[in-house]
Short mmCIF file of C-alpha atoms in Angstrom, two decimals:
data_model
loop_
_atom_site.label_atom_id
_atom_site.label_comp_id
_atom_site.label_asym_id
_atom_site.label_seq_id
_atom_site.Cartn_x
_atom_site.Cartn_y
_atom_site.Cartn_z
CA UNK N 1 12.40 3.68 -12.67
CA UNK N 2 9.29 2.89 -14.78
CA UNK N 3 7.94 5.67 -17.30
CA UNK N 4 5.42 7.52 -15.56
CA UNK N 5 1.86 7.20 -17.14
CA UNK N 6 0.30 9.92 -19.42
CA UNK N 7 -2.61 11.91 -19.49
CA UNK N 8 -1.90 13.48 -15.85
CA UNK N 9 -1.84 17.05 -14.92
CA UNK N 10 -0.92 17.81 -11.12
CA UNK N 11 -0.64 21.42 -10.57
CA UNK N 12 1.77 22.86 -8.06
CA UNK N 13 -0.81 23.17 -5.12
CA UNK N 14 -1.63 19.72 -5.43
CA UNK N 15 1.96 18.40 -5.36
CA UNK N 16 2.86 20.32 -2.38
CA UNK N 17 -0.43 19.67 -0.58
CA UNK N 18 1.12 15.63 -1.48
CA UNK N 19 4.47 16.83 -0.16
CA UNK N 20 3.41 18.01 2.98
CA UNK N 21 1.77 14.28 3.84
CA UNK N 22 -1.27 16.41 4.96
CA UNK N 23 -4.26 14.95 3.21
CA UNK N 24 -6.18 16.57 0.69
CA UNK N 25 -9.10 16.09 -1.20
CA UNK N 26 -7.41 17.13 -4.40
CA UNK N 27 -4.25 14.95 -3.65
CA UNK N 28 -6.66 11.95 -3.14
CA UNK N 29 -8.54 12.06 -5.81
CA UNK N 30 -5.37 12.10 -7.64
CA UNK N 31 -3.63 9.33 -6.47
CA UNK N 32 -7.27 6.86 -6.86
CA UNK N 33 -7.17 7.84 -10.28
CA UNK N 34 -3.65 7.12 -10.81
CA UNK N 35 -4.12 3.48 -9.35
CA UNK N 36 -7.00 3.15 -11.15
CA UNK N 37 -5.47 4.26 -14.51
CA UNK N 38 -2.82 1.62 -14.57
CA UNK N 39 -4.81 -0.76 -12.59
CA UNK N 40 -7.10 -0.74 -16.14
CA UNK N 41 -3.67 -0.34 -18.61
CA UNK N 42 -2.30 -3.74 -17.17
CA UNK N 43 -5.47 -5.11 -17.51
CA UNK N 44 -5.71 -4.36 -20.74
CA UNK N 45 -1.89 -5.32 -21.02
CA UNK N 46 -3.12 -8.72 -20.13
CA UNK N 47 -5.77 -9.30 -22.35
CA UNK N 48 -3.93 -8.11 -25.52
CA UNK N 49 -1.00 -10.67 -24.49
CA UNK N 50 -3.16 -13.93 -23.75
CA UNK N 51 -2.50 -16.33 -26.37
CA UNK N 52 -5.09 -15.90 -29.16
CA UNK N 53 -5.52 -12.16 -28.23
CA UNK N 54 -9.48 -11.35 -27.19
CA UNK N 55 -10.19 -15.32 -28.67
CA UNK N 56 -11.01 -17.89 -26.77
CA UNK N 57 -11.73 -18.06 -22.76
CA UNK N 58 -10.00 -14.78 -21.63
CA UNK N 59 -12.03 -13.13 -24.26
CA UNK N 60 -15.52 -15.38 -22.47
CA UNK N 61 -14.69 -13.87 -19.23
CA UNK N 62 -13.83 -10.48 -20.06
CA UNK N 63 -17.28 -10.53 -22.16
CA UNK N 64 -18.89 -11.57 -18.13
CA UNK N 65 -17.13 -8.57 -16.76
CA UNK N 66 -18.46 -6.18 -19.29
CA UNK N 67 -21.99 -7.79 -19.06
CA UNK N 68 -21.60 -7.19 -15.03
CA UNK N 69 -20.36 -3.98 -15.39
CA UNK N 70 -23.36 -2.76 -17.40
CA UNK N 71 -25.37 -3.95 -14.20
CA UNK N 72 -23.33 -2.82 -11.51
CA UNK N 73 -20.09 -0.63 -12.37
CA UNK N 74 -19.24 0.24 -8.78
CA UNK N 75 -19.50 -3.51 -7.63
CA UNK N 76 -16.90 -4.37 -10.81
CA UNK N 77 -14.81 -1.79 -10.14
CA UNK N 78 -14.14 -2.82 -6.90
CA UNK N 79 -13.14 -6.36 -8.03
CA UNK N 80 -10.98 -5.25 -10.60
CA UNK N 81 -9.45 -2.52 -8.44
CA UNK N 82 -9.11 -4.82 -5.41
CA UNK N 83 -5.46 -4.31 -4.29
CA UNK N 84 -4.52 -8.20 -5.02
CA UNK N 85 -5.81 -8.09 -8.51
CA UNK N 86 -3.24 -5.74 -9.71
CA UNK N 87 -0.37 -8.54 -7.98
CA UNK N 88 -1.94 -11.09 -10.59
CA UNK N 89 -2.10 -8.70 -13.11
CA UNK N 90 1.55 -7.46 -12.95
CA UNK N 91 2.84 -11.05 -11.96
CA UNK N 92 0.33 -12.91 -14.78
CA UNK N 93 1.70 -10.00 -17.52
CA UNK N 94 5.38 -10.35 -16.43
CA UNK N 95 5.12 -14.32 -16.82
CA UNK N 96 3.07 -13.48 -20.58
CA UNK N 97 6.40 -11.82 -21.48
CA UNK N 98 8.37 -14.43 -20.37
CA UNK N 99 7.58 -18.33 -21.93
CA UNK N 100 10.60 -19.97 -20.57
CA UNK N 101 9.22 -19.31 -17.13
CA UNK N 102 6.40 -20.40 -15.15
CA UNK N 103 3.07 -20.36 -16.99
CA UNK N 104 0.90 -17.31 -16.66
CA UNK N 105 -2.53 -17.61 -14.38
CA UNK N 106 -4.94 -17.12 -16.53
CA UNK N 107 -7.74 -18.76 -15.36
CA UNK N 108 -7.72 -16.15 -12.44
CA UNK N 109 -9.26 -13.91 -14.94
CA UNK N 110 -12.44 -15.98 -14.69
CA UNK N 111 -12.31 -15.63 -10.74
CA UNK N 112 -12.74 -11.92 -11.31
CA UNK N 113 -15.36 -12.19 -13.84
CA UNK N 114 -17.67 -14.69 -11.26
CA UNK N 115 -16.48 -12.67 -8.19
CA UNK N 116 -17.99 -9.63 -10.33
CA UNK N 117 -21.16 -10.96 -11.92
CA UNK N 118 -21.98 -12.51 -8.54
CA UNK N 119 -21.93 -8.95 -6.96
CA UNK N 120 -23.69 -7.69 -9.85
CA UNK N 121 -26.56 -9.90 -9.58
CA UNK N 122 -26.57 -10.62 -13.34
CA UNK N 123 -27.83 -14.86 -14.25
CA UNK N 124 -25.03 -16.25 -15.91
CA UNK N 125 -23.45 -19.69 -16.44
CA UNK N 126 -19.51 -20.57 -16.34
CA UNK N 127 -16.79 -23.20 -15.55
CA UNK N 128 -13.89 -22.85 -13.67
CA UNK N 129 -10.86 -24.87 -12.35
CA UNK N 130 -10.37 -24.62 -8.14
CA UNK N 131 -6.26 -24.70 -7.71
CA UNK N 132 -5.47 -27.18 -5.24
CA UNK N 133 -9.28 -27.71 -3.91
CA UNK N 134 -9.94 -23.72 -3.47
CA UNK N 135 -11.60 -20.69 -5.76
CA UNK N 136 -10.77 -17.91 -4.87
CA UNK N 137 -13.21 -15.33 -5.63
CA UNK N 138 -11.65 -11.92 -4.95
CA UNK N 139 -13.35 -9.70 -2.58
CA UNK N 140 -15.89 -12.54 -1.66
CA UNK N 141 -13.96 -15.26 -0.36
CA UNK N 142 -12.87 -18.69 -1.35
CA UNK N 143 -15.51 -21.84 -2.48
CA UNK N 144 -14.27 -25.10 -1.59
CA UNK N 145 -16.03 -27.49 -3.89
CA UNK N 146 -16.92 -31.18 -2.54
CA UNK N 147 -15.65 -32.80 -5.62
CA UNK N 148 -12.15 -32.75 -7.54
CA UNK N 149 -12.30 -30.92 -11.60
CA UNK N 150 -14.12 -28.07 -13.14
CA UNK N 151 -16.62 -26.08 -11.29
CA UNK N 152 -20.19 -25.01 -12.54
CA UNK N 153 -20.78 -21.55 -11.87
CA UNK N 154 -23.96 -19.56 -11.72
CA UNK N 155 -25.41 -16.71 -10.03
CA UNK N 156 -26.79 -19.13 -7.07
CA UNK N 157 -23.18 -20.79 -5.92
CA UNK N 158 -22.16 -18.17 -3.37
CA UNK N 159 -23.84 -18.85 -0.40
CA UNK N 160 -21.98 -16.83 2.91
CA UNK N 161 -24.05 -19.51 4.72
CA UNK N 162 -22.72 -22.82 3.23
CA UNK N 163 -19.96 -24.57 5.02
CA UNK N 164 -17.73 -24.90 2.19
CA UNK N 165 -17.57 -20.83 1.64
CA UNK N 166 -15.00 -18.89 3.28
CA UNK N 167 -16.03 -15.55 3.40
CA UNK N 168 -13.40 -12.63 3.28
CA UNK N 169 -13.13 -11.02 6.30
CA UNK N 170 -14.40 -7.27 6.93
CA UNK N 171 -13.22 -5.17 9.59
CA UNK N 172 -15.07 -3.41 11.99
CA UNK N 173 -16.59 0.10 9.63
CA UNK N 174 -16.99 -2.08 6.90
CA UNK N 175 -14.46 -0.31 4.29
CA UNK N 176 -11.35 -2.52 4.69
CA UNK N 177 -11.15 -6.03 4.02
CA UNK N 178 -8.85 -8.59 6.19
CA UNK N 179 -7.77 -10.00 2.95
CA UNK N 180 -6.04 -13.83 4.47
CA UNK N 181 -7.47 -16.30 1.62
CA UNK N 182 -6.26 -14.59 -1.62
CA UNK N 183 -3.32 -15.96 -3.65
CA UNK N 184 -2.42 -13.10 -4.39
CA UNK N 185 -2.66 -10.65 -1.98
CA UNK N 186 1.36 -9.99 -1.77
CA UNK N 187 3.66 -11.23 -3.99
CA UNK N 188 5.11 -14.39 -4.83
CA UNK N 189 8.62 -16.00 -3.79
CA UNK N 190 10.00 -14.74 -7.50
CA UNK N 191 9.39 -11.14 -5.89
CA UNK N 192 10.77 -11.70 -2.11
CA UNK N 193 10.04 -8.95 0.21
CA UNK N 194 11.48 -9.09 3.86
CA UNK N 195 8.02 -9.83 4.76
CA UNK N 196 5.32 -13.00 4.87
CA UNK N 197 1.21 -12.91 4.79
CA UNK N 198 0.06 -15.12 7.19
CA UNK N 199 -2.44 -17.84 6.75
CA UNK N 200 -5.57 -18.29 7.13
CA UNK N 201 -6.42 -17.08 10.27
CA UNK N 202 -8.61 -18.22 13.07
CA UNK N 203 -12.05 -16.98 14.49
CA UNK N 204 -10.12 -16.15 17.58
CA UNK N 205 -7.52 -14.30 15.21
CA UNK N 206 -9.87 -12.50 13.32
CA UNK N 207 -11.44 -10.88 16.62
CA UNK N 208 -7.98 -9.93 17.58
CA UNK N 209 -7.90 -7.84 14.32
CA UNK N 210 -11.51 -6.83 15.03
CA UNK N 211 -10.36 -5.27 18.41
CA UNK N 212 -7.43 -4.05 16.93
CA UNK N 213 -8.62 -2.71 14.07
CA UNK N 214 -11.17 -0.64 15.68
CA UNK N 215 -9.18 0.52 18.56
CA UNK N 216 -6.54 2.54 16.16
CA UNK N 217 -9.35 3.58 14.11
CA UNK N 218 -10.93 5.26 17.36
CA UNK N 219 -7.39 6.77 17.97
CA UNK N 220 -7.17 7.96 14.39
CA UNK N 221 -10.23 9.36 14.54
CA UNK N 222 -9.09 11.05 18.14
CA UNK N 223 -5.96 12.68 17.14
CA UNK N 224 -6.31 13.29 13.56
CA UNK N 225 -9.40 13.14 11.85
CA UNK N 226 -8.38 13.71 8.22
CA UNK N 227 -5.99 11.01 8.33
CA UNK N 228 -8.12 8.62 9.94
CA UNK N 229 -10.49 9.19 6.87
CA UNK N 230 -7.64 9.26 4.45
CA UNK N 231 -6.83 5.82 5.31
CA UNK N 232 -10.86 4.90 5.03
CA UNK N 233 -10.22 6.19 1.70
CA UNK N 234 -7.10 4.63 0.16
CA UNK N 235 -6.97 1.20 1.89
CA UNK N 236 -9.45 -1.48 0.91
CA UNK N 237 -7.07 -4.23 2.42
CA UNK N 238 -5.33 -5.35 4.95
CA UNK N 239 -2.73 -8.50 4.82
CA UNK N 240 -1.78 -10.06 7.87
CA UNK N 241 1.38 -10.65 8.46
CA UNK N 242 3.06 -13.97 9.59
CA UNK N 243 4.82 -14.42 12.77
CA UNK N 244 8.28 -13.75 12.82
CA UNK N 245 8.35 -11.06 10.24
CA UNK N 246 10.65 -8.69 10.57
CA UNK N 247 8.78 -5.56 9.93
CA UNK N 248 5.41 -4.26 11.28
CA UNK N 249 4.16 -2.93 8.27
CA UNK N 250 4.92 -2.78 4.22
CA UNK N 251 3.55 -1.81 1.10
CA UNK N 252 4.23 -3.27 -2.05
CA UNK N 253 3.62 -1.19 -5.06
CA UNK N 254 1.68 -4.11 -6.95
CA UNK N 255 -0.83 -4.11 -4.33
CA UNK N 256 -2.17 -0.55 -3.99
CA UNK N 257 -4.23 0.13 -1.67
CA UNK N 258 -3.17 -2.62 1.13
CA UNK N 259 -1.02 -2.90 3.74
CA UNK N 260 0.89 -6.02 5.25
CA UNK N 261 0.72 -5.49 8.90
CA UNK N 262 1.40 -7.64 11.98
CA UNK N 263 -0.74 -7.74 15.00
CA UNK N 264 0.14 -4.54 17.50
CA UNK N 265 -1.79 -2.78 20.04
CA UNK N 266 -4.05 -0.03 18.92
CA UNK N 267 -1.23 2.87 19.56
CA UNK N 268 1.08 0.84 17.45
CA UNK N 269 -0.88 -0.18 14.38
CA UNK N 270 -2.59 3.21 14.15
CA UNK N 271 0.89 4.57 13.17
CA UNK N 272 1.58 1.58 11.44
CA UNK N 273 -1.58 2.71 9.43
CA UNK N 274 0.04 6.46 8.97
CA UNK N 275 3.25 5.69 8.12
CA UNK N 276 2.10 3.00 5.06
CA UNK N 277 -0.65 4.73 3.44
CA UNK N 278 2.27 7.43 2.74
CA UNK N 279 4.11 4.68 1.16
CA UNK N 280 0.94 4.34 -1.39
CA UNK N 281 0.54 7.66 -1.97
CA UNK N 282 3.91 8.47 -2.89
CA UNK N 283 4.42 5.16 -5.32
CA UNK N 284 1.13 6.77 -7.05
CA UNK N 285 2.62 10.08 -7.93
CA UNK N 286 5.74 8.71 -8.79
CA UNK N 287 4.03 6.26 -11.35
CA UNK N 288 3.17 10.12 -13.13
CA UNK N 289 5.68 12.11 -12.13
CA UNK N 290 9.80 11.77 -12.37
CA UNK N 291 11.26 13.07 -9.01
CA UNK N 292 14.54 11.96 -9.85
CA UNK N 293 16.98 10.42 -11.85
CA UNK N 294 18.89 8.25 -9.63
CA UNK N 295 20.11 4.83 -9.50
CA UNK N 296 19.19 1.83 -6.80
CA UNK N 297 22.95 2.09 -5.44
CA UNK N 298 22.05 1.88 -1.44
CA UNK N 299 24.43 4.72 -0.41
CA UNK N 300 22.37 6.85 1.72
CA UNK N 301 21.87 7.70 5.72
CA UNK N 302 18.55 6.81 6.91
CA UNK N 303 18.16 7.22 10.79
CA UNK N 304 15.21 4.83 10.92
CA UNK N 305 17.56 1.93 9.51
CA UNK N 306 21.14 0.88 10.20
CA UNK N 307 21.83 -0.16 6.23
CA UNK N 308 22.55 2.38 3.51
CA UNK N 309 19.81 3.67 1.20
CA UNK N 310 19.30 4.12 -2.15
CA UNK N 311 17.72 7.90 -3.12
CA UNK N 312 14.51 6.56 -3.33
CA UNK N 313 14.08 4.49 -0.45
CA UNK N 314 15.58 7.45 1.43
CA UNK N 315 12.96 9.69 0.15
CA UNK N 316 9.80 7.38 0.75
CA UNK N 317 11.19 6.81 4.37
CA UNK N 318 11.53 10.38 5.27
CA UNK N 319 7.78 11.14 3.41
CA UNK N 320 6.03 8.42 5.45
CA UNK N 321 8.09 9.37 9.12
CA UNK N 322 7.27 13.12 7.91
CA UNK N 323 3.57 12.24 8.21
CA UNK N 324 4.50 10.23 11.31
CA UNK N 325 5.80 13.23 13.18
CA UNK N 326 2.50 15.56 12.34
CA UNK N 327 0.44 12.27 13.47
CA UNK N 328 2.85 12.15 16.85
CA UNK N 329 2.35 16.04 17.10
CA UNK N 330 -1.38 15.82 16.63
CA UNK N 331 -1.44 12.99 19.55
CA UNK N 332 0.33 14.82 22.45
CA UNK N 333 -1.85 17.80 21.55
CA UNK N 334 -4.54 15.55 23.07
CA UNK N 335 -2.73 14.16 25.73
CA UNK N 336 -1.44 10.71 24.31
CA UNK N 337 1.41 9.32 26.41
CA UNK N 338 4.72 9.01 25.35
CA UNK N 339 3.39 10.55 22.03
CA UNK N 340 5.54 14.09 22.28
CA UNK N 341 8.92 12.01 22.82
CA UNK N 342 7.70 10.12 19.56
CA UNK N 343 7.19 13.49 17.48
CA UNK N 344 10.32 14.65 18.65
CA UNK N 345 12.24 11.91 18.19
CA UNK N 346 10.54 10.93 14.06
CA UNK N 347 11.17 14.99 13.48
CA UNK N 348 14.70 15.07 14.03
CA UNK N 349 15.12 12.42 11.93
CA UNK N 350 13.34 13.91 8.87
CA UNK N 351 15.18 17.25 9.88
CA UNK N 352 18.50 15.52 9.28
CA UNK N 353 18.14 14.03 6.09
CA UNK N 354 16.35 16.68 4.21
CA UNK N 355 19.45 19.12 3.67
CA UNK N 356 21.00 15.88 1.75
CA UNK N 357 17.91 15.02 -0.36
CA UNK N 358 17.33 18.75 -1.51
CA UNK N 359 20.72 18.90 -2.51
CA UNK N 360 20.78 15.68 -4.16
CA UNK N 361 21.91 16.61 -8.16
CA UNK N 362 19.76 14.10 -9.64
CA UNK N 363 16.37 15.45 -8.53
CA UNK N 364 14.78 17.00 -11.05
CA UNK N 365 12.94 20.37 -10.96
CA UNK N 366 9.44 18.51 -9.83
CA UNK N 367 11.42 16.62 -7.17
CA UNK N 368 12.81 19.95 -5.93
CA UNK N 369 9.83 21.38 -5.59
CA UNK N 370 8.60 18.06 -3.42
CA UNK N 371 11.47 18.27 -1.19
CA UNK N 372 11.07 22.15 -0.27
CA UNK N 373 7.42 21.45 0.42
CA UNK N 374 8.17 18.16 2.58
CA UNK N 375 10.71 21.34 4.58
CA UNK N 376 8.53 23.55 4.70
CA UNK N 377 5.89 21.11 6.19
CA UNK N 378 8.44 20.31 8.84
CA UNK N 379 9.57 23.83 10.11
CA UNK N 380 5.98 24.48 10.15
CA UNK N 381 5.80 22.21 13.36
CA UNK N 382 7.92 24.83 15.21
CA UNK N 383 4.52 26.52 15.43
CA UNK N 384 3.61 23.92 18.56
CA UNK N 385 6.95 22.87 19.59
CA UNK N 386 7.65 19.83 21.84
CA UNK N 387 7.94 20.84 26.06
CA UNK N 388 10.81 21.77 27.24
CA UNK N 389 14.17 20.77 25.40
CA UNK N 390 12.63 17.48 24.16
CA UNK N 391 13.73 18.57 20.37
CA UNK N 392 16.99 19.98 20.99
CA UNK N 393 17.85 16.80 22.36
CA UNK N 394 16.38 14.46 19.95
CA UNK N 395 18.59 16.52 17.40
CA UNK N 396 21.41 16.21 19.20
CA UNK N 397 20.59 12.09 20.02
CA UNK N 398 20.69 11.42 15.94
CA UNK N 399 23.60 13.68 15.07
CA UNK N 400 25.52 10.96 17.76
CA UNK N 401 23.52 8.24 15.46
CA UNK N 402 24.94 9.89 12.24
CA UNK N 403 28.72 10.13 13.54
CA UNK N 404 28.11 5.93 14.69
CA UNK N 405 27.09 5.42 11.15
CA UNK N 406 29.78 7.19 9.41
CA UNK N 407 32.43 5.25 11.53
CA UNK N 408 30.60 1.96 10.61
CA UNK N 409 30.25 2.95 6.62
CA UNK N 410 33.44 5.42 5.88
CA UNK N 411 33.31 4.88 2.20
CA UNK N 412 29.83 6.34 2.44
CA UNK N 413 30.33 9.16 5.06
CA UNK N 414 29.99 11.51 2.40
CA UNK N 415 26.56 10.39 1.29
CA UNK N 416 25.16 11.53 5.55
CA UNK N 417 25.89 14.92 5.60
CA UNK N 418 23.31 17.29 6.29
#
């Protein structure tokens, strides 16, 4: 694990207001500032590591982002905050570290700087380099200049209007960005993930997300308002996913703030939705706090995946389904179909792996206290319990899972118990 940033204080009603996966104003706040914190240290990282330190053409266009920041600071921050700048950052600062390797992308740096001033409104004048026939100017879109080489740059080249200007896409509300034109907006190949952005997609694709996107925001907003406007909140982008993927959602912990998700029906990505921004919020606290000590041996039952897990996988799939089963709960309150078989069904899952995480001896006192409020947030559903005996056998349907996955994983039968 990575040594949790400094300078954070998160008192003991925050943390279990996190725990519970019910938002919070105090618990968001925290986890922006966290992202934003070491969103600006591996800037910084960056800068200090280019070649020739704050000399030379880093040091030009971090001079254009200070000038546009005097200007306009929320504009700025939102470029330099933008989920897929902190993949360049981490990826451009790993590959500063590393000479032998591919060379680092610096001249993305200027990107940010245009993509800034040009929000700012500020008159400037700049060159940069389009890789492969595109800029990419993040949170705008992409310029695709007429002629090979350098590009001049001034306040006047974006033009939404221009045929050669892709614009990035926003979804219906206006908050979240379709993010399918920037580099970086997951990971590269040196960092596989069991997941793929798509391309860029089509007019007709983008109104598929448009229809999409707006149906689960109506159901959010239906079932459970403060989540729907947590997720206003914390996402700023959304990655497509490319067919064939075998997941419907991911977050990686480069890109906070975005989720990779695959075109579902409005039911479907609306949980989708629930179950990821978890994902962020727990990645944020853990970049402050230590919750445990534990290796990244996969040894662990998880009932929501047939392989084993390692502690901490196990413990950011049982936050997110946690948050899943008050979402499900919250539905079939209203009437949604199918939705009380779904909150029984995510509940008993949580149920049967919290025992083994509580117990686990390489929490530490702070992760102790996040487990017991993750249980206490789950008994607390008995308070509006599932019809009939729609719990009892949902228990009873993943202890048979838990036997099937001892007999397929013996050596690790001792690592299931409840």
């Amino acid at each position: 694990m990575n040594a949790p940033l400094t300078g954070f204080t998160v008192t003991s009603a925050t943390l279990r207001a996190l725990a519970s996966t019910e938002p919070s104003e105090d618990g968001t706040r925290l986890v922006r500032d966290v992202r934003r914190s070491k969103r600006l240290v591996l800037l910084r990282g960056v800068l200090d590591a280019a070649p020739g330190g704050r000399v030379g053409e880093s040091a030009d266009h971090w001079a254009l982002l200070e000038e546009a920041e005097r200007h306009a600071p929320d504009a700025v921050r939102d470029v330099l905050h933008y989920p897929a700048t902190g993949v360049w950052a981490e990826e451009t600062l790993r590959r500063l570290h590393a000479p032998d390797g591919p060379p680092p992308d610096l001249g993305h740096l200027g990107a940010l700087a245009v993509a800034a001033a040009l929000r700012s409104g500020v008159a400037f004048k700049t060159t940069l380099r389009p890789v492969h026939g595109r800029l990419v100017l993040p949170t705008l879109g992409l310029l695709r200049p007429a002629r090979p080489g350098p590009l001049a740059l001034t306040e006047g080249s974006w033009d939404p209007d221009d045929p050669a200007t892709l614009t990035l896409h926003a979804l219906p509300g206006g908050r979240t960005a379709l993010d399918d034109l920037d580099p970086y907006r997951a990971p590269g190949p040196a960092h596989p993930a069991p997941v793929r952005p798509a391309r860029r997609l089509t007019p007709k694709g983008h109104k598929r997300w448009d229809t999409q996107w707006a149906g689960a925001l109506t159901l959010l907003e239906r079932y459970d308002t403060a989540r729907a406007e947590e997720v206003g909140r914390l996402l700023r982008s959304v990655v497509p996913l490319a067919g064939g993927s075998r997941s419907s959602g991911a977050t990686l912990p480069a890109a906070a703030g975005s989720v990779l998700a695959r075109t579902q029906a409005p039911p479907a990505l609306a949980a989708t939705l629930v179950h990821e921004v978890q994902h962020g919020k727990l990645t944020a606290l853990a970049d402050i706090l230590t919750l445990h000590t534990a290796d990244r041996t996969p040894r662990h039952w998880a009932p929501w995946r047939s392989d084993p897990r390692p502690l901490e996988g196990l413990l950011h799939g049982a936050y997110a389904h946690l948050a899943l089963a008050g979402y499900w709960q919250r539905a079939a309150l209203y009437g949604a179909r199918g939705a009380w078989a779904q909150h029984a069904r995510i509940r008993a899952q949580v149920a049967a792996v919290l025992p083994a995480l509580h117990a686990h001896p390489q929490l530490t006192t702070t992760g102790r206290e996040f487990i017991a409020a993750m249980a206490a947030a789950e008994r607390a559903m008995d308070d509006l319990p599932p019809p009939g005996d729609q719990h009892a056998a949902a228990r009873r349907a993943v202890e048979h899972e838990r036997r099937a996955w001892c007999a397929q994983h013996p050596e690790l039968a001792s690592f299931a118990q409840g």
